[in-house]
XYZ file of C-alpha atoms in Angstrom:
401
model
C 18.820 -24.165 39.267
C 18.417 -25.951 35.685
C 21.359 -28.124 34.247
C 22.142 -26.931 30.547
C 23.084 -29.764 28.065
C 24.416 -28.588 24.465
C 24.638 -31.533 21.766
C 26.166 -30.090 18.824
C 28.792 -30.716 15.926
C 30.239 -27.284 16.568
C 30.046 -24.882 19.553
C 31.618 -21.307 19.564
C 32.452 -20.209 23.062
C 34.649 -17.522 22.150
C 32.047 -14.589 23.448
C 30.788 -16.742 26.366
C 30.052 -14.599 29.494
C 30.405 -15.581 32.998
C 26.543 -14.265 33.692
C 25.526 -17.104 31.123
C 27.304 -19.425 33.267
C 25.984 -18.657 36.538
C 22.347 -19.103 35.296
C 22.631 -22.977 35.648
C 24.135 -25.529 38.124
C 25.816 -27.167 35.613
C 26.732 -26.943 31.773
C 27.989 -29.733 29.419
C 28.802 -29.409 25.801
C 28.831 -32.333 23.768
C 30.312 -31.417 20.666
C 32.717 -32.659 17.872
C 34.807 -29.182 17.897
C 34.915 -26.469 20.406
C 36.182 -22.973 19.372
C 37.154 -20.528 22.651
C 39.866 -18.241 23.844
C 42.299 -18.457 26.579
C 40.134 -16.175 28.569
C 37.177 -18.368 28.388
C 39.253 -21.329 29.047
C 40.211 -19.912 32.673
C 36.715 -18.715 33.381
C 35.400 -22.177 32.952
C 37.839 -23.525 35.479
C 35.904 -21.577 38.051
C 32.348 -22.942 37.065
C 30.616 -26.860 36.626
C 31.413 -26.921 33.205
C 32.045 -30.168 31.304
C 33.522 -30.245 27.691
C 32.926 -33.385 25.875
C 34.740 -32.613 22.647
C 36.750 -34.557 19.863
C 38.536 -31.139 19.565
C 39.170 -27.717 21.198
C 40.811 -25.105 19.361
C 41.931 -21.877 21.393
C 42.360 -18.428 19.340
C 44.076 -15.396 20.955
C 41.608 -12.948 22.509
C 40.858 -9.737 20.392
C 41.684 -11.360 17.050
C 39.399 -11.471 14.190
C 38.666 -15.164 13.171
C 37.323 -16.189 10.155
C 35.308 -19.986 10.630
C 34.280 -22.212 7.589
C 32.335 -25.351 8.850
C 31.610 -27.937 6.181
C 29.655 -31.255 6.150
C 30.168 -33.514 3.120
C 33.134 -32.983 0.620
C 35.227 -29.898 0.664
C 38.575 -28.948 -1.216
C 41.270 -26.417 -0.845
C 42.831 -24.809 -3.869
C 43.760 -21.436 -4.924
C 46.065 -19.011 -3.384
C 46.974 -18.351 0.159
C 44.875 -15.943 2.453
C 46.256 -12.294 2.638
C 48.128 -11.335 5.665
C 45.842 -8.912 6.945
C 45.780 -10.221 10.832
C 42.547 -12.605 10.242
C 43.022 -16.041 11.487
C 41.146 -18.919 9.503
C 39.945 -21.764 10.910
C 38.464 -24.602 9.004
C 36.153 -27.461 10.306
C 35.565 -30.400 8.193
C 33.092 -33.485 8.926
C 33.705 -35.601 5.883
C 36.170 -35.530 3.045
C 38.827 -32.650 2.612
C 40.859 -32.809 -0.317
C 43.807 -30.470 -0.531
C 44.559 -29.923 -4.326
C 48.219 -29.493 -5.476
C 47.144 -25.939 -6.301
C 46.012 -25.255 -2.893
C 49.273 -26.391 -0.840
C 50.147 -22.711 0.038
C 46.313 -21.759 0.950
C 46.259 -24.967 3.295
C 49.185 -23.968 4.951
C 47.978 -20.463 5.565
C 45.113 -21.730 7.887
C 45.484 -21.227 11.498
C 43.820 -24.846 12.249
C 42.363 -27.250 9.913
C 40.268 -29.689 11.667
C 38.904 -32.825 10.121
C 36.459 -35.793 11.393
C 36.779 -37.853 8.724
C 39.284 -38.365 5.675
C 42.074 -36.361 3.998
C 43.292 -36.477 0.587
C 46.613 -34.069 0.196
C 49.929 -34.382 -2.123
C 52.255 -36.482 -0.713
C 55.080 -33.417 -0.485
C 52.639 -31.932 2.460
C 52.876 -35.221 4.659
C 54.489 -34.167 7.839
C 54.672 -30.483 6.939
C 50.889 -29.302 7.576
C 51.765 -28.732 11.244
C 48.152 -26.990 11.358
C 46.000 -30.016 10.687
C 44.392 -32.355 12.964
C 42.611 -35.569 11.711
C 40.057 -37.947 13.390
C 39.900 -40.508 10.786
C 42.835 -41.289 7.904
C 45.101 -39.586 5.683
C 45.535 -40.722 2.105
C 48.544 -39.137 0.157
C 48.593 -38.999 -3.486
C 51.479 -38.465 -5.810
C 52.089 -34.697 -6.678
C 50.669 -33.664 -9.953
C 48.756 -37.164 -10.368
C 45.320 -37.226 -11.680
C 42.936 -38.449 -9.090
C 40.529 -41.068 -10.136
C 37.585 -42.643 -7.795
C 38.948 -44.501 -4.819
C 38.086 -47.463 -6.530
C 38.530 -46.955 -10.161
C 37.616 -49.285 -13.287
C 39.961 -48.958 -16.252
C 38.003 -50.201 -19.392
C 37.812 -49.758 -23.049
C 36.328 -46.349 -22.853
C 38.899 -44.961 -20.562
C 41.691 -46.320 -22.815
C 40.280 -44.082 -25.449
C 40.315 -41.050 -23.196
C 43.678 -41.752 -21.674
C 46.319 -39.292 -21.960
C 50.235 -39.401 -21.058
C 49.490 -38.962 -17.327
C 49.935 -40.734 -13.961
C 46.875 -41.848 -12.767
C 45.875 -42.418 -9.227
C 43.271 -44.573 -7.367
C 43.230 -44.170 -3.524
C 42.165 -47.832 -2.905
C 42.088 -50.031 -5.905
C 42.363 -50.143 -9.583
C 40.362 -52.723 -11.639
C 41.503 -54.044 -15.040
C 38.446 -56.705 -15.867
C 37.280 -55.534 -19.181
C 38.200 -58.071 -21.776
C 38.102 -55.523 -24.476
C 40.712 -53.240 -23.034
C 43.851 -52.472 -24.827
C 46.312 -52.190 -22.599
C 49.166 -51.781 -25.018
C 47.265 -48.650 -26.382
C 47.466 -47.275 -22.864
C 51.168 -47.744 -22.450
C 51.733 -46.291 -26.026
C 50.071 -43.109 -24.777
C 52.051 -42.852 -21.669
C 49.582 -43.720 -19.358
C 50.682 -44.914 -16.041
C 48.867 -45.934 -12.807
C 49.338 -45.966 -9.202
C 47.218 -47.562 -6.450
C 47.741 -49.798 -3.244
C 45.836 -52.786 -5.128
C 44.991 -53.549 -8.793
C 42.755 -56.351 -9.764
C 43.600 -57.903 -12.944
C 41.957 -60.280 -15.403
C 44.364 -63.215 -16.177
C 44.817 -62.703 -19.666
C 45.567 -58.937 -19.206
C 48.297 -59.850 -16.777
C 51.217 -59.354 -19.176
C 49.726 -56.063 -20.611
C 48.630 -54.360 -17.838
C 51.518 -54.807 -15.198
C 54.078 -52.479 -17.018
C 51.652 -50.035 -16.379
C 51.575 -50.095 -12.633
C 54.021 -49.147 -9.790
C 55.924 -51.663 -8.707
C 54.434 -51.259 -4.732
C 51.032 -51.962 -6.043
C 49.772 -55.642 -4.813
C 48.279 -57.352 -7.785
C 45.598 -59.929 -7.544
C 45.099 -62.023 -10.848
C 41.496 -63.072 -11.312
C 39.509 -65.274 -13.625
C 38.713 -64.047 -17.221
C 34.991 -63.040 -17.148
C 34.848 -61.989 -13.592
C 32.316 -59.381 -12.854
C 33.398 -56.720 -10.564
C 30.315 -55.555 -8.242
C 30.734 -52.351 -5.827
C 28.082 -52.926 -3.386
C 26.215 -55.531 -1.184
C 24.238 -58.370 -3.302
C 21.826 -61.250 -3.066
C 22.995 -64.093 -4.418
C 20.229 -65.838 -6.466
C 18.725 -66.838 -9.778
C 18.988 -62.942 -10.995
C 22.320 -62.422 -9.821
C 23.376 -65.065 -12.104
C 21.368 -63.846 -14.749
C 22.829 -60.377 -14.507
C 26.505 -61.044 -13.600
C 27.405 -64.775 -14.542
C 29.164 -67.449 -12.595
C 32.172 -65.255 -11.626
C 31.906 -62.401 -9.462
C 34.184 -60.240 -7.061
C 31.898 -58.476 -4.633
C 33.039 -55.158 -2.806
C 30.476 -55.520 -0.101
C 28.588 -58.275 1.705
C 26.633 -61.039 -0.111
C 23.454 -62.927 1.329
C 22.620 -66.247 -0.340
C 19.027 -66.858 -0.731
C 19.472 -69.664 -3.135
C 21.256 -73.173 -3.068
C 21.459 -73.681 -6.542
C 22.656 -70.351 -7.357
C 25.653 -71.094 -4.711
C 26.306 -74.437 -6.065
C 26.585 -72.687 -9.604
C 29.335 -70.226 -8.965
C 32.444 -71.046 -10.522
C 34.219 -68.139 -8.816
C 33.279 -65.897 -6.044
C 35.411 -63.552 -3.644
C 33.383 -61.324 -1.294
C 35.315 -58.637 -0.002
C 32.881 -58.488 3.110
C 30.752 -61.020 4.892
C 29.139 -64.017 3.228
C 25.786 -65.056 4.777
C 23.904 -68.249 4.131
C 21.637 -70.660 5.865
C 23.883 -73.067 8.097
C 22.553 -76.260 6.436
C 24.342 -74.950 3.328
C 27.612 -74.526 4.758
C 28.826 -77.765 3.458
C 28.919 -76.426 -0.112
C 31.531 -74.128 0.945
C 33.819 -77.081 1.852
C 33.636 -78.676 -1.629
C 34.065 -75.239 -3.390
C 37.416 -73.534 -2.777
C 37.021 -70.714 -5.441
C 34.501 -69.477 -3.202
C 36.266 -66.962 -0.548
C 35.276 -64.266 1.750
C 36.376 -62.132 4.728
C 33.850 -63.190 7.003
C 31.207 -65.888 7.396
C 27.948 -65.593 9.071
C 25.631 -68.643 9.410
C 21.843 -68.414 9.884
C 20.187 -70.866 11.946
C 17.087 -72.715 10.438
C 13.934 -71.142 10.907
C 10.408 -72.126 10.232
C 7.903 -69.833 9.056
C 7.793 -66.111 7.560
C 10.559 -64.072 8.885
C 10.917 -60.294 9.263
C 14.106 -58.214 8.813
C 14.350 -54.473 10.100
C 17.762 -52.707 9.479
C 19.491 -49.207 8.821
C 16.875 -47.624 11.007
C 17.345 -44.558 13.432
C 14.718 -45.987 15.788
C 12.843 -49.430 15.727
C 10.252 -51.208 17.674
C 9.944 -54.949 18.604
C 6.260 -55.819 19.451
C 4.407 -58.628 20.520
C 2.421 -58.378 17.126
C 5.775 -58.688 15.002
C 6.762 -61.778 16.992
C 2.862 -63.230 16.362
C 2.701 -62.322 12.741
C 6.461 -63.968 11.959
C 6.770 -67.112 13.474
C 10.227 -67.489 11.619
C 11.443 -64.644 13.828
C 12.484 -61.123 13.759
C 15.956 -59.684 12.985
C 16.796 -56.231 13.621
C 20.074 -54.922 12.678
C 22.254 -51.613 12.032
C 19.925 -49.671 13.907
C 20.629 -46.560 15.999
C 18.133 -47.696 19.028
C 15.686 -50.659 19.507
C 12.794 -50.463 21.986
C 11.194 -53.455 22.808
C 7.540 -53.130 23.765
C 6.423 -54.028 27.370
C 3.655 -56.550 25.923
C 6.680 -58.815 24.629
C 6.680 -61.731 27.166
C 10.139 -62.317 28.192
C 10.156 -66.048 27.625
C 9.606 -65.022 23.886
C 12.854 -63.319 23.413
C 14.996 -66.212 22.628
C 17.616 -66.949 19.582
C 14.969 -68.765 17.741
C 12.856 -65.984 17.382
C 14.603 -62.790 17.948
C 18.017 -61.612 16.723
C 19.469 -58.070 17.387
C 22.856 -57.006 16.111
C 25.280 -53.862 15.181
C 22.786 -51.841 17.105
C 24.018 -48.735 19.540
C 21.172 -49.142 22.104
C 18.596 -51.614 23.255
C 15.957 -50.706 25.753
C 14.016 -53.233 27.572
C 12.024 -53.897 30.677
C 13.678 -55.036 33.856
C 12.158 -58.679 33.209
C 13.230 -58.749 29.155
C 16.972 -57.876 29.951
C 18.355 -61.423 30.922
C 17.085 -62.523 27.628
C 18.263 -59.597 25.665
C 21.626 -60.094 26.597
C 21.478 -63.792 25.069
C 19.959 -62.444 21.611
C 21.870 -59.422 21.394
C 25.192 -59.209 19.119
C 27.483 -56.369 18.802
C 25.385 -54.072 20.576
C 27.069 -51.011 22.504
C 24.446 -50.735 25.374
C 21.572 -52.504 26.467
C 19.536 -50.905 29.091
C 16.294 -50.779 31.417
C 14.320 -48.293 29.167
C 11.835 -47.556 32.147
C 14.787 -46.515 34.469
C 16.243 -44.360 31.857
C 13.246 -42.570 31.640
C 12.488 -42.255 35.148
C 16.169 -40.801 35.562
C 15.602 -38.193 32.808
C 12.162 -37.120 34.158
C 13.568 -36.577 37.653
C 16.123 -33.898 36.493
C 15.546 -30.384 35.555
C 17.761 -30.180 32.294
C 17.395 -27.886 29.557
C 18.574 -29.810 26.326
C 19.665 -27.891 23.357
C 20.264 -30.068 20.140
C 21.864 -28.181 17.145
C 24.039 -28.542 13.939
C 26.211 -25.537 15.569
C 25.600 -23.259 18.572
C 27.085 -20.247 20.012
C 27.401 -20.044 23.954
């Protein structure tokens, strides 16, 4: 008899029948969410069924159930559902926002399951008992106008502002030297956020606009706010100047540009060649959350990143004597033609990857060149194990068993 493996985000098992389970030696369900009934749950105990699920929601037998399943961004607003006996279940993979107008509707769901993040009014904290979250919950002030999580308050914003409380989930940025903070105060605008970045010359006029709990960081006038990863080189200086606050990682490609910076904060990782590390000791105005020093490499170098699947081959190592860097990939396969002795820290760097597969001969060296890799395995042995099994595999976004 075959084994059945189901890989899905959502599995509906309310109508699972015993006749279906008897067709397989075993059934494995890998899912984020599973919906079932008490009778099905009892039946599963009599069969070789394994559930690997973040959430299992059980609904009564014989009741009409309306299931909503969304990926990405979704909001709840409007009136509560009518009391007609229908149970409403909501699954979200991503961001769920409960609007102030949707408080009663949110309470009328039988279950709300979120894999990701929830934004909801503070008055709902602790009272929305039907909510299950794998991720984070962010509460905003009731009645506030919500801005982006990171909101830049500039001259144009001030012209449009009203007598409102504005809320930003992560930070407010007041760095525009043309911002008229006094005009904002005159309009009755108020701001709330966990953190605020404020230009030094705006400090006195901006502070009265902020709630007392806000963590205020004062930055030098002329600082440019960059909400992305960046490469520090001559082009960076021409575009952004010599003062920058970077919300992301920074890779330093030019020594002169690093020396020219008058202020730099990297809210992420600063990466630069090891031979330039001494520059940081002489520039306290350059700060960062973490530091990665690159070893010096001679020759042309190849970087492969953000791939679902990537290969490391002999040809790549021959063409790039400076080495090959593979990072942020789901799976790395090392070709059999790569000699084990070529896999050294001088020639290969593999980091921040989920799985790396190589031959038995390559594995000892792979352990030396891998950083923050979840699994390093013998790819041939894995394949032989899979080939030896009689398995039926179903991969789907959602599946009804």
